[in-house]
Short mmCIF file of C-alpha atoms in Angstrom, two decimals:
data_model
loop_
_atom_site.label_atom_id
_atom_site.label_comp_id
_atom_site.label_asym_id
_atom_site.label_seq_id
_atom_site.Cartn_x
_atom_site.Cartn_y
_atom_site.Cartn_z
CA UNK A 1318 -29.26 -71.47 36.76
CA UNK A 1319 -30.17 -73.63 39.77
CA UNK A 1320 -27.45 -76.25 39.30
CA UNK A 1321 -23.85 -75.22 38.55
CA UNK A 1322 -21.36 -77.70 37.17
CA UNK A 1323 -19.57 -79.12 40.22
CA UNK A 1324 -15.87 -79.79 39.73
CA UNK A 1325 -12.78 -80.92 41.63
CA UNK A 1326 -9.94 -80.41 39.16
CA UNK A 1327 -6.23 -80.04 39.88
CA UNK A 1328 -5.41 -78.51 36.49
CA UNK A 1329 -6.84 -75.51 34.64
CA UNK A 1330 -10.45 -75.23 33.50
CA UNK A 1331 -10.93 -73.87 29.96
CA UNK A 1332 -13.82 -73.85 27.51
CA UNK A 1333 -16.66 -71.88 26.02
CA UNK A 1334 -20.45 -71.73 25.88
CA UNK A 1335 -22.93 -69.86 23.75
CA UNK A 1336 -24.97 -69.27 26.90
CA UNK A 1337 -24.18 -69.10 30.61
CA UNK A 1338 -21.27 -70.79 32.40
CA UNK A 1339 -21.61 -71.64 36.10
CA UNK A 1340 -18.83 -73.63 37.80
CA UNK A 1341 -18.74 -74.64 41.46
CA UNK A 1342 -15.50 -75.95 42.98
CA UNK A 1343 -16.85 -78.07 45.80
CA UNK A 1344 -13.46 -78.80 47.41
CA UNK A 1345 -9.98 -77.40 47.00
CA UNK A 1346 -8.85 -74.64 44.67
CA UNK A 1347 -9.82 -73.67 41.13
CA UNK A 1348 -7.63 -72.38 38.31
CA UNK A 1349 -9.03 -71.11 35.01
CA UNK A 1350 -7.27 -70.44 31.73
CA UNK A 1351 -3.98 -71.63 30.31
CA UNK A 1352 -1.66 -70.84 27.41
CA UNK A 1353 -2.37 -72.07 23.89
CA UNK A 1354 -5.17 -71.73 21.33
CA UNK A 1355 -7.79 -73.44 23.54
CA UNK A 1356 -6.74 -71.89 26.82
CA UNK A 1357 -9.51 -69.34 27.31
CA UNK A 1358 -12.76 -69.46 29.26
CA UNK A 1359 -15.67 -67.61 27.63
CA UNK A 1360 -19.41 -67.35 28.17
CA UNK A 1361 -21.99 -65.96 25.77
CA UNK A 1362 -24.17 -65.20 28.79
CA UNK A 1363 -23.34 -64.86 32.48
CA UNK A 1364 -20.20 -66.36 34.00
CA UNK A 1365 -19.99 -67.57 37.61
CA UNK A 1366 -16.91 -69.12 39.22
CA UNK A 1367 -17.54 -70.11 42.83
CA UNK A 1368 -14.80 -71.65 45.00
CA UNK A 1369 -16.53 -72.39 48.27
CA UNK A 1370 -13.54 -73.71 50.24
CA UNK A 1371 -10.40 -72.72 48.38
CA UNK A 1372 -8.61 -70.16 46.22
CA UNK A 1373 -9.32 -68.97 42.68
CA UNK A 1374 -6.56 -68.27 40.14
CA UNK A 1375 -7.15 -66.45 36.84
CA UNK A 1376 -4.28 -67.46 34.53
CA UNK A 1377 -5.46 -65.85 31.27
CA UNK A 1378 -8.15 -63.47 30.11
CA UNK A 1379 -11.75 -64.56 30.73
CA UNK A 1380 -14.86 -63.09 29.13
CA UNK A 1381 -18.63 -63.06 29.49
CA UNK A 1382 -21.43 -61.26 27.72
CA UNK A 1383 -23.47 -60.88 30.91
CA UNK A 1384 -22.79 -60.55 34.62
CA UNK A 1385 -19.47 -62.01 35.79
CA UNK A 1386 -19.21 -63.32 39.36
CA UNK A 1387 -15.82 -64.35 40.76
CA UNK A 1388 -16.21 -65.81 44.26
CA UNK A 1389 -13.55 -67.42 46.46
CA UNK A 1390 -13.55 -68.44 50.10
CA UNK A 1391 -9.78 -67.87 50.27
CA UNK A 1392 -7.45 -65.85 48.03
CA UNK A 1393 -8.04 -64.71 44.45
CA UNK A 1394 -5.07 -64.19 42.14
CA UNK A 1395 -4.80 -62.70 38.66
CA UNK A 1396 -1.62 -63.81 36.91
CA UNK A 1397 0.74 -61.16 35.60
CA UNK A 1398 0.49 -60.12 31.98
CA UNK A 1399 2.38 -57.61 29.86
CA UNK A 1400 1.48 -54.23 28.42
CA UNK A 1401 1.00 -55.94 25.03
CA UNK A 1402 -0.83 -58.99 26.45
CA UNK A 1403 -2.65 -58.08 29.69
CA UNK A 1404 -4.68 -60.56 31.75
CA UNK A 1405 -8.21 -59.15 31.67
CA UNK A 1406 -11.57 -60.26 33.07
CA UNK A 1407 -14.15 -58.69 30.74
CA UNK A 1408 -17.93 -58.47 30.79
CA UNK A 1409 -19.11 -57.00 27.49
CA UNK A 1410 -22.64 -55.97 28.58
CA UNK A 1411 -22.89 -56.47 32.36
CA UNK A 1412 -20.97 -55.87 35.56
CA UNK A 1413 -18.34 -57.77 37.54
CA UNK A 1414 -18.73 -58.86 41.16
CA UNK A 1415 -15.63 -60.14 42.95
CA UNK A 1416 -15.62 -61.48 46.53
CA UNK A 1417 -12.61 -63.12 48.20
CA UNK A 1418 -10.58 -63.25 51.38
CA UNK A 1419 -7.74 -61.43 49.60
CA UNK A 1420 -7.16 -60.17 46.07
CA UNK A 1421 -3.82 -60.05 44.25
CA UNK A 1422 -3.87 -58.64 40.73
CA UNK A 1423 -0.55 -59.16 38.96
CA UNK A 1424 1.18 -56.63 36.73
CA UNK A 1425 -0.91 -55.61 33.70
CA UNK A 1426 -4.07 -57.30 34.89
CA UNK A 1427 -7.46 -55.63 34.71
CA UNK A 1428 -11.22 -55.91 35.10
CA UNK A 1429 -13.30 -54.22 32.37
CA UNK A 1430 -17.08 -53.80 32.28
CA UNK A 1431 -19.77 -51.37 31.11
CA UNK A 1432 -21.63 -52.05 34.37
CA UNK A 1433 -20.88 -51.91 38.08
CA UNK A 1434 -17.54 -53.31 39.22
CA UNK A 1435 -17.73 -54.41 42.87
CA UNK A 1436 -14.70 -55.79 44.74
CA UNK A 1437 -15.03 -57.00 48.34
CA UNK A 1438 -12.26 -58.61 50.42
CA UNK A 1439 -11.90 -59.39 54.11
CA UNK A 1440 -8.13 -58.83 53.84
CA UNK A 1441 -5.90 -56.84 51.47
CA UNK A 1442 -6.98 -55.97 47.91
CA UNK A 1443 -4.02 -55.42 45.58
CA UNK A 1444 -5.36 -53.68 42.49
CA UNK A 1445 -4.28 -53.81 38.84
CA UNK A 1446 -6.83 -51.77 36.88
CA UNK A 1447 -10.61 -51.49 37.23
CA UNK A 1448 -12.37 -49.89 34.26
CA UNK A 1449 -16.13 -49.19 34.14
CA UNK A 1450 -18.04 -47.06 31.63
CA UNK A 1451 -21.22 -46.95 33.77
CA UNK A 1452 -22.52 -43.39 34.18
CA UNK A 1453 -23.66 -41.84 37.46
CA UNK A 1454 -27.26 -41.68 36.24
CA UNK A 1455 -27.24 -45.27 34.92
CA UNK A 1456 -25.90 -46.39 38.32
CA UNK A 1457 -28.95 -44.73 39.97
CA UNK A 1458 -26.74 -41.92 41.30
CA UNK A 1459 -24.46 -44.48 42.96
CA UNK A 1460 -20.82 -45.48 42.38
CA UNK A 1461 -19.74 -47.25 39.18
CA UNK A 1462 -16.71 -48.82 40.92
CA UNK A 1463 -16.80 -49.97 44.56
CA UNK A 1464 -13.83 -51.47 46.42
CA UNK A 1465 -14.16 -52.56 50.06
CA UNK A 1466 -11.21 -54.16 51.88
CA UNK A 1467 -11.37 -55.44 55.45
CA UNK A 1468 -14.05 -54.87 58.02
CA UNK A 1469 -14.79 -54.37 61.69
CA UNK A 1470 -13.11 -57.63 62.69
CA UNK A 1471 -10.37 -57.77 60.02
CA UNK A 1472 -7.67 -55.50 58.62
CA UNK A 1473 -7.63 -54.92 54.89
CA UNK A 1474 -5.77 -52.34 52.82
CA UNK A 1475 -6.31 -51.25 49.22
CA UNK A 1476 -2.86 -51.53 47.61
CA UNK A 1477 -1.38 -50.47 44.26
CA UNK A 1478 0.28 -53.39 42.45
CA UNK A 1479 2.98 -51.04 41.13
CA UNK A 1480 2.72 -51.68 37.38
CA UNK A 1481 2.12 -48.00 36.51
CA UNK A 1482 -1.43 -48.38 35.18
CA UNK A 1483 -4.15 -45.91 36.12
CA UNK A 1484 -5.85 -48.00 38.78
CA UNK A 1485 -9.44 -46.81 38.53
CA UNK A 1486 -11.12 -45.51 35.38
CA UNK A 1487 -14.77 -44.55 35.77
CA UNK A 1488 -15.35 -43.09 32.31
CA UNK A 1489 -19.15 -42.72 32.36
CA UNK A 1490 -20.70 -39.26 32.63
CA UNK A 1491 -20.39 -38.02 36.21
CA UNK A 1492 -19.27 -41.48 37.38
CA UNK A 1493 -18.30 -42.12 41.00
CA UNK A 1494 -15.57 -44.23 42.61
CA UNK A 1495 -16.05 -45.52 46.18
CA UNK A 1496 -13.11 -46.84 48.23
CA UNK A 1497 -13.33 -48.19 51.78
CA UNK A 1498 -10.59 -49.95 53.74
CA UNK A 1499 -9.88 -50.84 57.34
CA UNK A 1500 -6.10 -50.44 56.96
CA UNK A 1501 -5.28 -47.68 54.48
CA UNK A 1502 -5.69 -46.75 50.81
CA UNK A 1503 -2.44 -46.44 48.88
CA UNK A 1504 0.86 -45.24 50.36
CA UNK A 1505 3.40 -42.47 49.98
CA UNK A 1506 5.35 -44.65 47.52
CA UNK A 1507 2.28 -46.32 45.97
CA UNK A 1508 -0.23 -43.51 45.46
CA UNK A 1509 -3.46 -44.56 43.71
CA UNK A 1510 -4.16 -42.82 40.40
CA UNK A 1511 -7.73 -42.61 39.16
CA UNK A 1512 -9.97 -40.87 36.67
CA UNK A 1513 -13.52 -40.23 37.86
CA UNK A 1514 -15.86 -37.27 38.25
CA UNK A 1515 -16.71 -38.22 41.85
CA UNK A 1516 -14.90 -39.93 44.72
CA UNK A 1517 -15.61 -41.12 48.24
CA UNK A 1518 -12.73 -42.67 50.22
CA UNK A 1519 -12.56 -43.74 53.85
CA UNK A 1520 -10.03 -45.70 55.91
CA UNK A 1521 -10.84 -46.62 59.51
CA UNK A 1522 -7.09 -47.05 60.10
CA UNK A 1523 -4.06 -46.06 58.03
CA UNK A 1524 -3.57 -43.29 55.49
CA UNK A 1525 -5.14 -42.24 52.17
CA UNK A 1526 -2.87 -41.38 49.22
CA UNK A 1527 -4.58 -40.66 45.87
CA UNK A 1528 -3.88 -38.79 42.64
CA UNK A 1529 -6.74 -37.47 40.49
CA UNK A 1530 -6.38 -37.24 36.69
CA UNK A 1531 -9.48 -35.09 36.09
CA UNK A 1532 -11.55 -32.37 37.77
CA UNK A 1533 -13.16 -34.25 40.66
CA UNK A 1534 -15.74 -33.73 43.39
CA UNK A 1535 -14.88 -35.65 46.57
CA UNK A 1536 -17.75 -36.08 49.01
CA UNK A 1537 -15.56 -37.57 51.76
CA UNK A 1538 -11.89 -38.19 52.51
CA UNK A 1539 -11.74 -39.82 55.93
CA UNK A 1540 -8.65 -41.29 57.62
CA UNK A 1541 -9.52 -40.78 61.27
CA UNK A 1542 -6.38 -42.62 62.46
CA UNK A 1543 -4.02 -41.46 59.73
CA UNK A 1544 -3.22 -38.83 57.11
CA UNK A 1545 -4.97 -37.69 53.92
CA UNK A 1546 -2.90 -36.71 50.88
CA UNK A 1547 -4.54 -35.88 47.53
CA UNK A 1548 -2.98 -34.49 44.35
CA UNK A 1549 -5.05 -33.27 41.40
CA UNK A 1550 -3.94 -32.54 37.86
CA UNK A 1551 -7.06 -30.36 37.53
CA UNK A 1552 -9.43 -28.78 40.04
CA UNK A 1553 -10.52 -30.35 43.33
CA UNK A 1554 -13.74 -30.01 45.30
CA UNK A 1555 -13.41 -31.60 48.74
CA UNK A 1556 -16.66 -31.52 50.69
CA UNK A 1557 -15.38 -33.06 53.96
CA UNK A 1558 -11.90 -34.11 55.08
CA UNK A 1559 -11.01 -35.91 58.34
CA UNK A 1560 -7.37 -36.75 59.14
CA UNK A 1561 -6.17 -38.14 62.46
CA UNK A 1562 -9.25 -36.94 64.31
CA UNK A 1563 -9.82 -40.09 66.41
CA UNK A 1564 -8.89 -39.90 70.10
CA UNK A 1565 -5.13 -40.16 70.48
CA UNK A 1566 -4.54 -40.35 66.71
CA UNK A 1567 -2.23 -38.23 64.59
CA UNK A 1568 -2.65 -37.32 60.95
CA UNK A 1569 -1.99 -34.47 58.54
CA UNK A 1570 -3.89 -33.21 55.49
CA UNK A 1571 -2.42 -32.14 52.16
CA UNK A 1572 -4.27 -31.13 48.98
CA UNK A 1573 -2.49 -29.97 45.82
CA UNK A 1574 -4.15 -28.86 42.57
CA UNK A 1575 -1.42 -28.57 39.95
CA UNK A 1576 -3.64 -27.01 37.28
CA UNK A 1577 -6.77 -25.64 38.88
CA UNK A 1578 -8.55 -24.39 41.99
CA UNK A 1579 -9.40 -26.09 45.29
CA UNK A 1580 -12.81 -25.76 46.96
CA UNK A 1581 -13.05 -27.23 50.48
CA UNK A 1582 -16.10 -27.53 52.68
CA UNK A 1583 -14.61 -28.52 56.04
CA UNK A 1584 -11.18 -30.00 56.78
CA UNK A 1585 -10.36 -31.24 60.29
CA UNK A 1586 -7.04 -32.75 61.33
CA UNK A 1587 -4.89 -33.26 64.39
CA UNK A 1588 -1.71 -32.51 62.43
CA UNK A 1589 -0.73 -29.82 59.97
CA UNK A 1590 -2.64 -28.86 56.83
CA UNK A 1591 -1.19 -27.83 53.46
CA UNK A 1592 -3.51 -26.58 50.70
CA UNK A 1593 -1.84 -25.45 47.46
CA UNK A 1594 -3.59 -24.53 44.20
CA UNK A 1595 -2.22 -22.97 41.03
CA UNK A 1596 -5.43 -20.90 40.86
CA UNK A 1597 -7.84 -20.12 43.74
CA UNK A 1598 -8.49 -21.66 47.16
CA UNK A 1599 -11.97 -21.42 48.74
CA UNK A 1600 -13.05 -23.04 52.00
CA UNK A 1601 -15.64 -22.89 54.77
CA UNK A 1602 -13.39 -24.02 57.62
CA UNK A 1603 -9.90 -25.41 58.18
CA UNK A 1604 -9.05 -26.68 61.67
CA UNK A 1605 -5.88 -28.33 63.00
CA UNK A 1606 -5.89 -29.23 66.69
CA UNK A 1607 -2.26 -30.38 67.01
CA UNK A 1608 -0.83 -33.58 68.48
CA UNK A 1609 2.28 -34.69 70.34
CA UNK A 1610 4.40 -34.86 67.20
CA UNK A 1611 2.85 -32.07 65.13
CA UNK A 1612 1.90 -28.63 66.45
CA UNK A 1613 -0.82 -28.24 63.81
CA UNK A 1614 0.15 -25.49 61.36
CA UNK A 1615 -2.10 -24.48 58.44
CA UNK A 1616 -0.55 -23.27 55.18
CA UNK A 1617 -2.70 -22.14 52.24
CA UNK A 1618 -1.27 -20.99 48.90
CA UNK A 1619 -3.00 -19.70 45.75
CA UNK A 1620 -0.31 -19.23 43.10
CA UNK A 1621 -2.25 -17.04 40.65
CA UNK A 1622 -5.59 -16.35 42.35
CA UNK A 1623 -7.37 -15.55 45.60
CA UNK A 1624 -7.99 -17.18 48.98
CA UNK A 1625 -11.58 -16.95 50.22
CA UNK A 1626 -13.06 -18.14 53.51
CA UNK A 1627 -16.72 -18.54 52.60
CA UNK A 1628 -19.52 -17.12 54.70
CA UNK A 1629 -22.62 -19.32 54.49
CA UNK A 1630 -26.16 -18.40 55.56
CA UNK A 1631 -28.65 -21.24 56.01
CA UNK A 1632 -31.95 -21.17 57.88
CA UNK A 1633 -31.27 -17.65 59.10
CA UNK A 1634 -27.95 -18.70 60.67
CA UNK A 1635 -24.73 -17.23 59.31
CA UNK A 1636 -21.51 -19.23 59.59
CA UNK A 1637 -18.31 -17.33 58.88
CA UNK A 1638 -15.41 -18.99 57.09
CA UNK A 1639 -12.57 -19.70 59.47
CA UNK A 1640 -9.00 -20.90 59.94
CA UNK A 1641 -8.23 -22.45 63.32
CA UNK A 1642 -4.62 -23.55 63.74
CA UNK A 1643 -3.09 -24.92 66.94
CA UNK A 1644 0.25 -23.75 65.53
CA UNK A 1645 0.76 -21.03 62.93
CA UNK A 1646 -1.47 -20.03 60.01
CA UNK A 1647 0.03 -18.76 56.75
CA UNK A 1648 -2.14 -17.61 53.83
CA UNK A 1649 -0.38 -16.59 50.59
CA UNK A 1650 -2.44 -15.38 47.62
CA UNK A 1651 -1.40 -13.83 44.33
CA UNK A 1652 -4.41 -11.49 44.40
CA UNK A 1653 -6.73 -11.08 47.42
#
């Protein structure tokens, strides 16, 4: 545990151990895995790959029984696989921690673990699939999957690699997904799909584009210098939404529930807002202030149900539900 195996190898590292594997690349890059019957890298305990000055490349599937740590000073790359033969980093009993300058996961690559999956990059993180079965309670009421790209001094986006996989699967009971980027999460042509009971997503610059495959509670959707666009195949609960609210910024907000209701706490934007549910729409406040390119309309549609602006009383103070549009406001409900 106190002394990893130090290597400086130009080719691929392969092998296996009944116990832990800890490899430190002291100079240059490190590549693990290759084709053939002896091309894998497996650990019966924990697995640590640490590239202190270079890049790390994962050529084939790697496995560990315990915690897996993948650390690179520069880029980290997962080679492309196929739908029949994906390239997967798997921890069978622990979590996976990945830290790099940038991450590029090729087509049909994945990270699977029953524990916490944590991905941190100072630049862009291009995602294949992250799959954790850790429950909300087992995670101490914290996220089961955490992805952080960029920071205060660097721009980093969370990007879909385009292979069509569901990008985030948090299958544990009540599990949460946390996404944070300094330069956007997804795009209009590369919307992130995920399955999780809870979500928190924030982008200090750029837009947020996500698609939810299950009924989901979202504590925060924040793109203060861009737009927020979320589509749900079931119901959506959105506690707080911020879109283009920074000084001089522009951004719109759109929420669509194709087979359920939408419940919104507060939604603030500089641009227009569109809220469309097949069932009901309930909110505390919707506010669009307008900007130079968007007057700030608000359009709410409930195809088969009602629209309700909630009145909330707390501590003896009553707050009435409200719609505040710089442009027009249109509310269309099937019932009331």
